[in-house]
mmCIF file of C-alpha atoms and ligand atoms in Angstrom:
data_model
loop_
_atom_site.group_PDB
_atom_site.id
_atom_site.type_symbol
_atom_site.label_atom_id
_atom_site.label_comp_id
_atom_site.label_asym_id
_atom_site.label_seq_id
_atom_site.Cartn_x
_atom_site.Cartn_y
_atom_site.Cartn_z
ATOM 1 C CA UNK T 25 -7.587 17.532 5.864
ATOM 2 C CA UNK T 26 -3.692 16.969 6.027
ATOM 3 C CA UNK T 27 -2.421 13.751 4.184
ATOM 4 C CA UNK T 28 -0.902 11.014 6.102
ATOM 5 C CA UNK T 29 2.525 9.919 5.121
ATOM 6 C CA UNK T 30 4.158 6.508 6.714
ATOM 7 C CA UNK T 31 7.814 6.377 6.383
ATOM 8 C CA UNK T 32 9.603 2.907 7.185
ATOM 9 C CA UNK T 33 12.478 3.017 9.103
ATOM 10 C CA UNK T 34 11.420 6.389 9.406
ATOM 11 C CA UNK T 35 12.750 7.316 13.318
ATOM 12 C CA UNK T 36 17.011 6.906 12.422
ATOM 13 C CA UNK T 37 19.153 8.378 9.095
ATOM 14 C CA UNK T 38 17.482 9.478 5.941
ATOM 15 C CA UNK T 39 14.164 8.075 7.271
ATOM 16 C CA UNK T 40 14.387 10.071 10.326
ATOM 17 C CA UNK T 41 14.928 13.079 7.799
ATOM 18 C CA UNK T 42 11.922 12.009 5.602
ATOM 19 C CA UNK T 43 9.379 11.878 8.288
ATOM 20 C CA UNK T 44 10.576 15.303 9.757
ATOM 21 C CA UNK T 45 10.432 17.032 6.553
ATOM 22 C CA UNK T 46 6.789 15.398 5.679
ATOM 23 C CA UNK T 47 5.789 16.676 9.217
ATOM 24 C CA UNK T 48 6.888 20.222 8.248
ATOM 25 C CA UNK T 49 5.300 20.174 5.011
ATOM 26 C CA UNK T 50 1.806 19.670 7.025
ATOM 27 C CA UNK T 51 1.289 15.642 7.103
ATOM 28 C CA UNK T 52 0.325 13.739 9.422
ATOM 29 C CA UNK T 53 3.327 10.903 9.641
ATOM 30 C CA UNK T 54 3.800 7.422 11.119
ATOM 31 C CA UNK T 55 7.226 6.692 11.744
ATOM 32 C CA UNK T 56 8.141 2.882 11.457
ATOM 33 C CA UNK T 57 11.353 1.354 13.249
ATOM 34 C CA UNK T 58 12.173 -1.893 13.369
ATOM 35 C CA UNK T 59 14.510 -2.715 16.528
ATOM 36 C CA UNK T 60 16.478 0.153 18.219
ATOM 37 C CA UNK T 61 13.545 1.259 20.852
ATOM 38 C CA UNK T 62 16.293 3.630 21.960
ATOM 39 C CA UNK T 63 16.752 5.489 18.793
ATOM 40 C CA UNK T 64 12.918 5.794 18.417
ATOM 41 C CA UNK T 65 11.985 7.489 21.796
ATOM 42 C CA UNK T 66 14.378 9.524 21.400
ATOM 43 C CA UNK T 67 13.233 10.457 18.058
ATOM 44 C CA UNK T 68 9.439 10.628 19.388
ATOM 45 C CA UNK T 69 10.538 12.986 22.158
ATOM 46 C CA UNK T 70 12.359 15.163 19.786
ATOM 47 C CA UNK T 71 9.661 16.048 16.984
ATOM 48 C CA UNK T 72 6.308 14.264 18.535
ATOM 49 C CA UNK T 73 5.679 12.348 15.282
ATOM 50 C CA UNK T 74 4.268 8.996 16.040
ATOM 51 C CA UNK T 75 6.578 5.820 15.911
ATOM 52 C CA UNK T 76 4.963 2.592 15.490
ATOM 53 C CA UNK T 77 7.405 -0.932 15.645
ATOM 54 C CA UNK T 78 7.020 -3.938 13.281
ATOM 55 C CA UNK T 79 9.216 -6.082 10.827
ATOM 56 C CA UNK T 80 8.946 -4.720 7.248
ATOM 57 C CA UNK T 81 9.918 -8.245 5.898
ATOM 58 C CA UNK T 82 6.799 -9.749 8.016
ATOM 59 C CA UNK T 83 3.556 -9.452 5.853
ATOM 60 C CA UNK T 84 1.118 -10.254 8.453
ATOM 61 C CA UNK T 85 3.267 -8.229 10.460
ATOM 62 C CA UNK T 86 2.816 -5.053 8.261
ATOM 63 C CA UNK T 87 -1.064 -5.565 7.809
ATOM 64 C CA UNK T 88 -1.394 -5.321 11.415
ATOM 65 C CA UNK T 89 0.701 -2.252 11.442
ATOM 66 C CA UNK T 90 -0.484 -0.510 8.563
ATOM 67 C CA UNK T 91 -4.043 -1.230 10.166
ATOM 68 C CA UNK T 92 -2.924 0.426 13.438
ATOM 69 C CA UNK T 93 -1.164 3.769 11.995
ATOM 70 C CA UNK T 94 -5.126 3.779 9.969
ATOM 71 C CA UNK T 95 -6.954 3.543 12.849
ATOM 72 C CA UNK T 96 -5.178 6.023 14.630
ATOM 73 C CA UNK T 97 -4.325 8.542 11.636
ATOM 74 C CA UNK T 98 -6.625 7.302 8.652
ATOM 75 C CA UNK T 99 -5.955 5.781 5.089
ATOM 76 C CA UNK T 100 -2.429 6.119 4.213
ATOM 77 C CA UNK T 101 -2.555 8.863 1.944
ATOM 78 C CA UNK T 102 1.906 8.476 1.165
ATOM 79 C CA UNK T 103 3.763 5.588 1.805
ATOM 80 C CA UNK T 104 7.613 5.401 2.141
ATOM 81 C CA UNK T 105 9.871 2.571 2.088
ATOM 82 C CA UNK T 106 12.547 3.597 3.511
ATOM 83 C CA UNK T 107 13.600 0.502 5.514
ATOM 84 C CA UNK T 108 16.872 -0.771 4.642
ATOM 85 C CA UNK T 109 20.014 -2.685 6.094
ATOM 86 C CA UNK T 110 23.461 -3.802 4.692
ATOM 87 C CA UNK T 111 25.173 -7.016 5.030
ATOM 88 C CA UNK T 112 28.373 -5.869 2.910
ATOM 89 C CA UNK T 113 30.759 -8.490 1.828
ATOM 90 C CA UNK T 114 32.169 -10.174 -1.254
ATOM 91 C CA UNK T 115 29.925 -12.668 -2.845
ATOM 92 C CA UNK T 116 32.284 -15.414 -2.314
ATOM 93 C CA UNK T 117 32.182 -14.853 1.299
ATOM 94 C CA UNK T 118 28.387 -14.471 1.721
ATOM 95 C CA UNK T 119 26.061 -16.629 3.984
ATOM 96 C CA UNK T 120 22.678 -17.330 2.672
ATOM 97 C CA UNK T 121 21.893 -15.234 6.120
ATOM 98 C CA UNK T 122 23.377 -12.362 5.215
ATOM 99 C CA UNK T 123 21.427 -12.619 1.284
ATOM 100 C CA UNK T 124 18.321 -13.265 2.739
ATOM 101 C CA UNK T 125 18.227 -10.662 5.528
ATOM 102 C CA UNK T 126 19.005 -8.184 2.906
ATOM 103 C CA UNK T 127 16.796 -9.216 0.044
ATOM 104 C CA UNK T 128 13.358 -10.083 3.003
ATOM 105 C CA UNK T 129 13.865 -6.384 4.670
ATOM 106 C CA UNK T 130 15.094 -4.098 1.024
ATOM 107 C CA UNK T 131 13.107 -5.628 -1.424
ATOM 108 C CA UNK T 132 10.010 -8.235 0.459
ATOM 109 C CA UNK T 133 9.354 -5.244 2.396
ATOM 110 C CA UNK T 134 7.882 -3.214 -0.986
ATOM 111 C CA UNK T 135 5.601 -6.187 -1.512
ATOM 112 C CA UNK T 136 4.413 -5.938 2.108
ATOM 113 C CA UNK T 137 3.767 -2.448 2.353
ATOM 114 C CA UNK T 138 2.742 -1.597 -0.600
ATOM 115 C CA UNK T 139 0.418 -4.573 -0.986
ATOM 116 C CA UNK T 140 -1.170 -3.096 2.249
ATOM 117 C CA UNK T 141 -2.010 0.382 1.264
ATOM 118 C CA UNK T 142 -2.873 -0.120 -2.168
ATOM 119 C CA UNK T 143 -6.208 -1.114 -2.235
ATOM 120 C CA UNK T 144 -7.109 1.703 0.053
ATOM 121 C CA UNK T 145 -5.378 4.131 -2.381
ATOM 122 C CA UNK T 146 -7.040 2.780 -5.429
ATOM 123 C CA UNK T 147 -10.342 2.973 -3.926
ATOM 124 C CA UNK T 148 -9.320 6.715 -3.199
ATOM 125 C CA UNK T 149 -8.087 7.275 -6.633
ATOM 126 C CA UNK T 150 -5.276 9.145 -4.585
ATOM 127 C CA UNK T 151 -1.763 8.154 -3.345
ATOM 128 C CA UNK T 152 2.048 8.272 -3.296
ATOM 129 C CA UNK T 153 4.411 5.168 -3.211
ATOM 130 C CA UNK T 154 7.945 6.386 -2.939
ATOM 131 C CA UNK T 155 10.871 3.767 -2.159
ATOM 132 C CA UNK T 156 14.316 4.453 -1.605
ATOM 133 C CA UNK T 157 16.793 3.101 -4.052
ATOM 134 C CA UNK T 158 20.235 3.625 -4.334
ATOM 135 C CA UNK T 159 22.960 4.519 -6.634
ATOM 136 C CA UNK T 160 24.270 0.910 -5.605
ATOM 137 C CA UNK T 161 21.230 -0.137 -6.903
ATOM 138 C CA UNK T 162 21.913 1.517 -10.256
ATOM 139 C CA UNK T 163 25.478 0.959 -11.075
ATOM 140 C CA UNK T 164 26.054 -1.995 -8.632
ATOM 141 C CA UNK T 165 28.697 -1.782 -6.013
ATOM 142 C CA UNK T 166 31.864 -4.026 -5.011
ATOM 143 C CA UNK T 167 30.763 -5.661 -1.641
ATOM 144 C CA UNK T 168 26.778 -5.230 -1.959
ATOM 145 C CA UNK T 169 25.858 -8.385 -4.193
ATOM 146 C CA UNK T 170 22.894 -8.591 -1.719
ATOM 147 C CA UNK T 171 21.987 -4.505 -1.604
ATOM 148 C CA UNK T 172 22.697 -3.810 -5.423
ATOM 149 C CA UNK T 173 20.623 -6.392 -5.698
ATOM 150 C CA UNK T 174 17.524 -5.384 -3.813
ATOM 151 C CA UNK T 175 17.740 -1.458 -4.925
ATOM 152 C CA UNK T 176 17.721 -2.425 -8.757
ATOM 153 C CA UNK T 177 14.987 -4.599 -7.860
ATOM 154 C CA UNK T 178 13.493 -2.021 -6.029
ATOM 155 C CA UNK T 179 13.196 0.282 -9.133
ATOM 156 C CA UNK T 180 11.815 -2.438 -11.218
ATOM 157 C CA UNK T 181 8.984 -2.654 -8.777
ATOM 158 C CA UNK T 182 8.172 0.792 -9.208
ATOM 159 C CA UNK T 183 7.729 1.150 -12.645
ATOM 160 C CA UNK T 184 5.544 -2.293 -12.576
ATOM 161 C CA UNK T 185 3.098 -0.612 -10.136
ATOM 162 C CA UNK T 186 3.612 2.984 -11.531
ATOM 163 C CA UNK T 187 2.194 1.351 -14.748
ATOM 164 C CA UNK T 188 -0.781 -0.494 -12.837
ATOM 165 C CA UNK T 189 -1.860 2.642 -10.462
ATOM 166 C CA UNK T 190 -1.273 5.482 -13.102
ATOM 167 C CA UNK T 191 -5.132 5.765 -14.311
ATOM 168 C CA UNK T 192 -6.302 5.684 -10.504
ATOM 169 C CA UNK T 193 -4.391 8.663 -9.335
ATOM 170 C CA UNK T 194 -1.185 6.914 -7.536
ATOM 171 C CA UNK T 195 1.888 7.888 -8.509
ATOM 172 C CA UNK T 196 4.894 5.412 -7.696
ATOM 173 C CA UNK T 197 8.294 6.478 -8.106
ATOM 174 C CA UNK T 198 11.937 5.873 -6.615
ATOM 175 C CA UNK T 199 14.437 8.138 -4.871
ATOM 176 C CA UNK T 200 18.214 6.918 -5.290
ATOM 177 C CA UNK T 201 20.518 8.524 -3.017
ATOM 178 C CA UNK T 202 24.482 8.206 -3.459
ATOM 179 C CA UNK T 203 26.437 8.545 -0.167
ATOM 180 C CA UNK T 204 25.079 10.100 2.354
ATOM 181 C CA UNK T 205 26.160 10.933 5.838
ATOM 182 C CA UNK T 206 24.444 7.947 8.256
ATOM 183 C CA UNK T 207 25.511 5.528 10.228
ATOM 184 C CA UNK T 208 24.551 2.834 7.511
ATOM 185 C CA UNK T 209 27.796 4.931 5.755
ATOM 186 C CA UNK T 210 29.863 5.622 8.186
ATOM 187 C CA UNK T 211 29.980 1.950 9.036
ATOM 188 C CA UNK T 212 31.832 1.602 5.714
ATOM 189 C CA UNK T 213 35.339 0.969 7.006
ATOM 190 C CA UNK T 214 37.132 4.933 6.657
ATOM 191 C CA UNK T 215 40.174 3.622 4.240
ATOM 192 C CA UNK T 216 37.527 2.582 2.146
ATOM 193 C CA UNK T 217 35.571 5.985 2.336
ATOM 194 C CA UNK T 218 37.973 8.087 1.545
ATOM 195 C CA UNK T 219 40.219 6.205 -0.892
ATOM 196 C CA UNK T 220 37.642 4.251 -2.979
ATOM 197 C CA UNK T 221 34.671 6.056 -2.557
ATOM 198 C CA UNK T 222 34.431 10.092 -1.713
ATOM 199 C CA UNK T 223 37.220 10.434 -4.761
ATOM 200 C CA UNK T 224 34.195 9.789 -7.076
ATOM 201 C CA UNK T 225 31.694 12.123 -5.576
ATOM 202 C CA UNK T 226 32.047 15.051 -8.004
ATOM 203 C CA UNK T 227 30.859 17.104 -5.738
ATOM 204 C CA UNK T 228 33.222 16.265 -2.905
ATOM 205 C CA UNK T 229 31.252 15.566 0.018
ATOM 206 C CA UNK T 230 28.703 13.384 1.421
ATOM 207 C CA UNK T 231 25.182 14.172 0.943
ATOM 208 C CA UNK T 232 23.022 15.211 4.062
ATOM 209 C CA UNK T 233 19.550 12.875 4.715
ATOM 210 C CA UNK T 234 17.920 16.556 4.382
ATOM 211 C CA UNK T 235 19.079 16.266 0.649
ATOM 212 C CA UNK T 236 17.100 13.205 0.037
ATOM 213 C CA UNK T 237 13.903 14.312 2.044
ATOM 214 C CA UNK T 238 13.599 17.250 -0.133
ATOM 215 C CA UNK T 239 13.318 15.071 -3.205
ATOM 216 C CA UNK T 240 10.537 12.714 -1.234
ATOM 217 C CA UNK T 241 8.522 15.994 -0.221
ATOM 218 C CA UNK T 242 8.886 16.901 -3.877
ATOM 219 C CA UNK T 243 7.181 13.819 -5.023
ATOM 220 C CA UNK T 244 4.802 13.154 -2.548
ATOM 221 C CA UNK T 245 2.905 16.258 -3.420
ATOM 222 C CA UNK T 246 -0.730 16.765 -4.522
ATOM 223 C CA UNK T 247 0.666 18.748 -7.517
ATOM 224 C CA UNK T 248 3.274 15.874 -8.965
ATOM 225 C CA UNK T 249 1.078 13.710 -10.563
ATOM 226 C CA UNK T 250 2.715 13.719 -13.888
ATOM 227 C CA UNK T 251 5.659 12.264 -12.373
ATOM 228 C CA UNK T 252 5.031 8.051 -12.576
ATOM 229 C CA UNK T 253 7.826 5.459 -12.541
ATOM 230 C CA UNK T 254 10.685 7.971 -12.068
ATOM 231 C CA UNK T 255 13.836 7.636 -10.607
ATOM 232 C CA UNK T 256 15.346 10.743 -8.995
ATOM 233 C CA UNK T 257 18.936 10.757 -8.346
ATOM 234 C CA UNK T 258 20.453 12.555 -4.909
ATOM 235 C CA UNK T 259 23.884 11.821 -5.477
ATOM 236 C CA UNK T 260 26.568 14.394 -5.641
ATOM 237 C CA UNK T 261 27.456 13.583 -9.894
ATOM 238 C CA UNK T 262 28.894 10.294 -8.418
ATOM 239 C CA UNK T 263 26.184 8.621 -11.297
ATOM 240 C CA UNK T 264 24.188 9.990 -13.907
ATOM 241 C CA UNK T 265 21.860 7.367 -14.699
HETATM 242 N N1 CAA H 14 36.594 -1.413 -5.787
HETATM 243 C C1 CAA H 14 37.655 -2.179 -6.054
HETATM 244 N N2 CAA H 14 38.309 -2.838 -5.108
HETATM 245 C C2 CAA H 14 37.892 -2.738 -3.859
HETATM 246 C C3 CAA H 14 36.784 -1.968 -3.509
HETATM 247 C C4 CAA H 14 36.131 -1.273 -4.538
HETATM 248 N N3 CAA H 14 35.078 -0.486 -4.288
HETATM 249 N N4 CAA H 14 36.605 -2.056 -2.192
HETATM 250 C C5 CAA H 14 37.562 -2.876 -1.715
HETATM 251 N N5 CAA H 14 38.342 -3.279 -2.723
HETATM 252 C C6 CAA H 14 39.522 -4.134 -2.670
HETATM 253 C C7 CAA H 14 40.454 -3.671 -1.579
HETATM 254 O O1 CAA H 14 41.281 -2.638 -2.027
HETATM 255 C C8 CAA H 14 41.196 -4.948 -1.264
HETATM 256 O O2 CAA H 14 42.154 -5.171 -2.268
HETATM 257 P P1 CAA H 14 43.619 -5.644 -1.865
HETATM 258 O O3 CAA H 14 43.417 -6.957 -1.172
HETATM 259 O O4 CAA H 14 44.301 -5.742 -3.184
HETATM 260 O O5 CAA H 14 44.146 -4.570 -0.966
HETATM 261 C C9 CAA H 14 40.141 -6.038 -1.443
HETATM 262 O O6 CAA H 14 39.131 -5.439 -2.293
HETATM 263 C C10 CAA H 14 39.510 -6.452 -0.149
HETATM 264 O O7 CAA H 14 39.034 -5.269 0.511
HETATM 265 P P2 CAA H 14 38.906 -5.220 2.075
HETATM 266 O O8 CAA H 14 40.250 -5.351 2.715
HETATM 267 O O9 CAA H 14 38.090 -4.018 2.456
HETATM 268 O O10 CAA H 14 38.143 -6.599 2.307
HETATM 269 P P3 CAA H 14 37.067 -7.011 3.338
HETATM 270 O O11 CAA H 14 36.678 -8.401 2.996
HETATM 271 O O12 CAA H 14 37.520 -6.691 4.724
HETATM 272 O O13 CAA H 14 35.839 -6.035 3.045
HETATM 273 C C11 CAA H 14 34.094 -5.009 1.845
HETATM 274 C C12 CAA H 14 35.254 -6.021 1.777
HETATM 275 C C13 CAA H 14 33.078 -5.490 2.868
HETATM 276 C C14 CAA H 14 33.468 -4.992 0.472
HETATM 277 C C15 CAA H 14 34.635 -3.630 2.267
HETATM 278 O O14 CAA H 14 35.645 -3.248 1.349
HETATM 279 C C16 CAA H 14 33.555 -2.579 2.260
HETATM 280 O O15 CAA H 14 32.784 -2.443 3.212
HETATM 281 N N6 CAA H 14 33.468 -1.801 1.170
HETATM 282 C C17 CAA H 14 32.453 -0.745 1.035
HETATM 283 C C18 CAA H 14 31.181 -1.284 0.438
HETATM 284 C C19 CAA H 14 30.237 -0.122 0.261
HETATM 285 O O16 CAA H 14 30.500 0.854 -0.445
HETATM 286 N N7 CAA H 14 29.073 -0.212 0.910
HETATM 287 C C20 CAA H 14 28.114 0.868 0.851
HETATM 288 C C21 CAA H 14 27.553 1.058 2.215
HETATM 289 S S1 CAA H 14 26.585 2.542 2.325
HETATM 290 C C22 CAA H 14 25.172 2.129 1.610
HETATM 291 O O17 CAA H 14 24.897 1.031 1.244
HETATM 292 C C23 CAA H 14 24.218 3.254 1.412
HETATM 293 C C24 CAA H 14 24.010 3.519 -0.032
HETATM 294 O O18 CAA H 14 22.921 3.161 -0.543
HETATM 295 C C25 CAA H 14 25.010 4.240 -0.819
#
């Protein structure tokens, strides 16, 4: 029986990547989006994985999901939280809007999730919970008070319920790309890009999403079990945690 895999934010970027590489590798995948209905037909015409819509930083919102994608796939065998946003600015210029939207959909949105597969998986004594991090997350960024915050948070999450799930069979671990080629970068303004930021990529490019799926397809096999709590970094030298 193939394993189902549900990717957040999994129809646009390095989700879109995730849930096309999971599909290859023989899952069954449920790809979340959370707005752009555009983006997600298009994605759903393109590689006929199934795209379900809800608000990661909505609990009740997410049980109702996660209960649909089970009802039309089965128990959510991999999860992926993928979802993300920015709201870059200095601190000192932050709204409490542009905190909270960040912190509810990057770092509520584990809680939510997770909380709503977990059960299922324990009773199983099988799963995969793999979140995407980021090197802002790990060496904290000039202009992402809000993001650096979630993705560290993110990683302390994962090694809470790596700890918890180990004995049933889940493994939970965290991928942490650096910069990759996505809209969510390319929005960075390009003086900023290329003077401040591609200078420290030793290995003097962006990365591709493909690049980070590999690393999720890695982890969310049967055979990685040993692998609990981890954090894999996909980013170019720019960090070596
Ligand atoms: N380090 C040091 N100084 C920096 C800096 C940096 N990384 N970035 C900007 N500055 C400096 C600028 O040089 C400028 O200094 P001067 O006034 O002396 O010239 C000052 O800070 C203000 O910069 P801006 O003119 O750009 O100010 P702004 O208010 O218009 O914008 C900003 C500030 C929003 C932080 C903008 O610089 C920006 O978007 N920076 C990029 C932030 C970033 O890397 N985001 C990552 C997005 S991709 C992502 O999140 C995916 C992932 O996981 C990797």
């Amino acid at each position: 029986m193939a394993r189902v895999a549900l990717v957040t934010g999994g129809t646009r970027g390095i989700g879109a990547a995730i849930s096309v590489a999971l599909n290859a590798a023989g899952y069954k995948v449920a790809a979340t989006y959370g707005g752009n209905d555009e983006a997600a037909d298009k994605f759903k015409d393109e590689t006929g994985i199934a795209v379900y819509k809800w608000d990661v930083s909505d609990f009740e919102a997410c049980s109702a999901g996660v209960a649909r994608v089970q009802a039309d796939l089965g128990p959510v065998d991999v999860l992926v939280n993928n979802a993300g946003i920015t709201r870059d600015t200095t601190l000192h210029k932050m709204t409490v809007d542009q905190w909270q939207a960040v912190i509810s959909t990057n770092l509520d949105s584990l809680f939510n999730m997770t909380r709503n597969v977990i059960e299922n998986m324990r009773a199983k004594g099988f799963g995969r919970i793999i979140s995407i991090s980021s090197i802002n997350g790990q060496k904290g960024q000039f202009g992402q008070a809000n993001y650096s915050a979630a993705k560290a948070g993110l990683i302390g999450f994962t090694k809470a319920v790596a700890q918890e799930n180990a004995a049933k069979g889940i493994t939970v671990n965290a991928v942490a790309p650096g910069y990759i080629g996505t809209e969510m970068v390319r929005a960075v303004p390009e003086e900023v890009l290329k003077s401040k930021i591609l200078p420290l990529i030793p290995v003097g490019r962006l990365g591709e999403p493909e690049e980070v799926a590999k690393c999720v397809v890695f982890l969310a096999a049967d055979d990685a079990g040993f692998i609990t709590g981890a954090t894999l970094s996909t980013n170019g030298g720019q960090y070596m945690a």
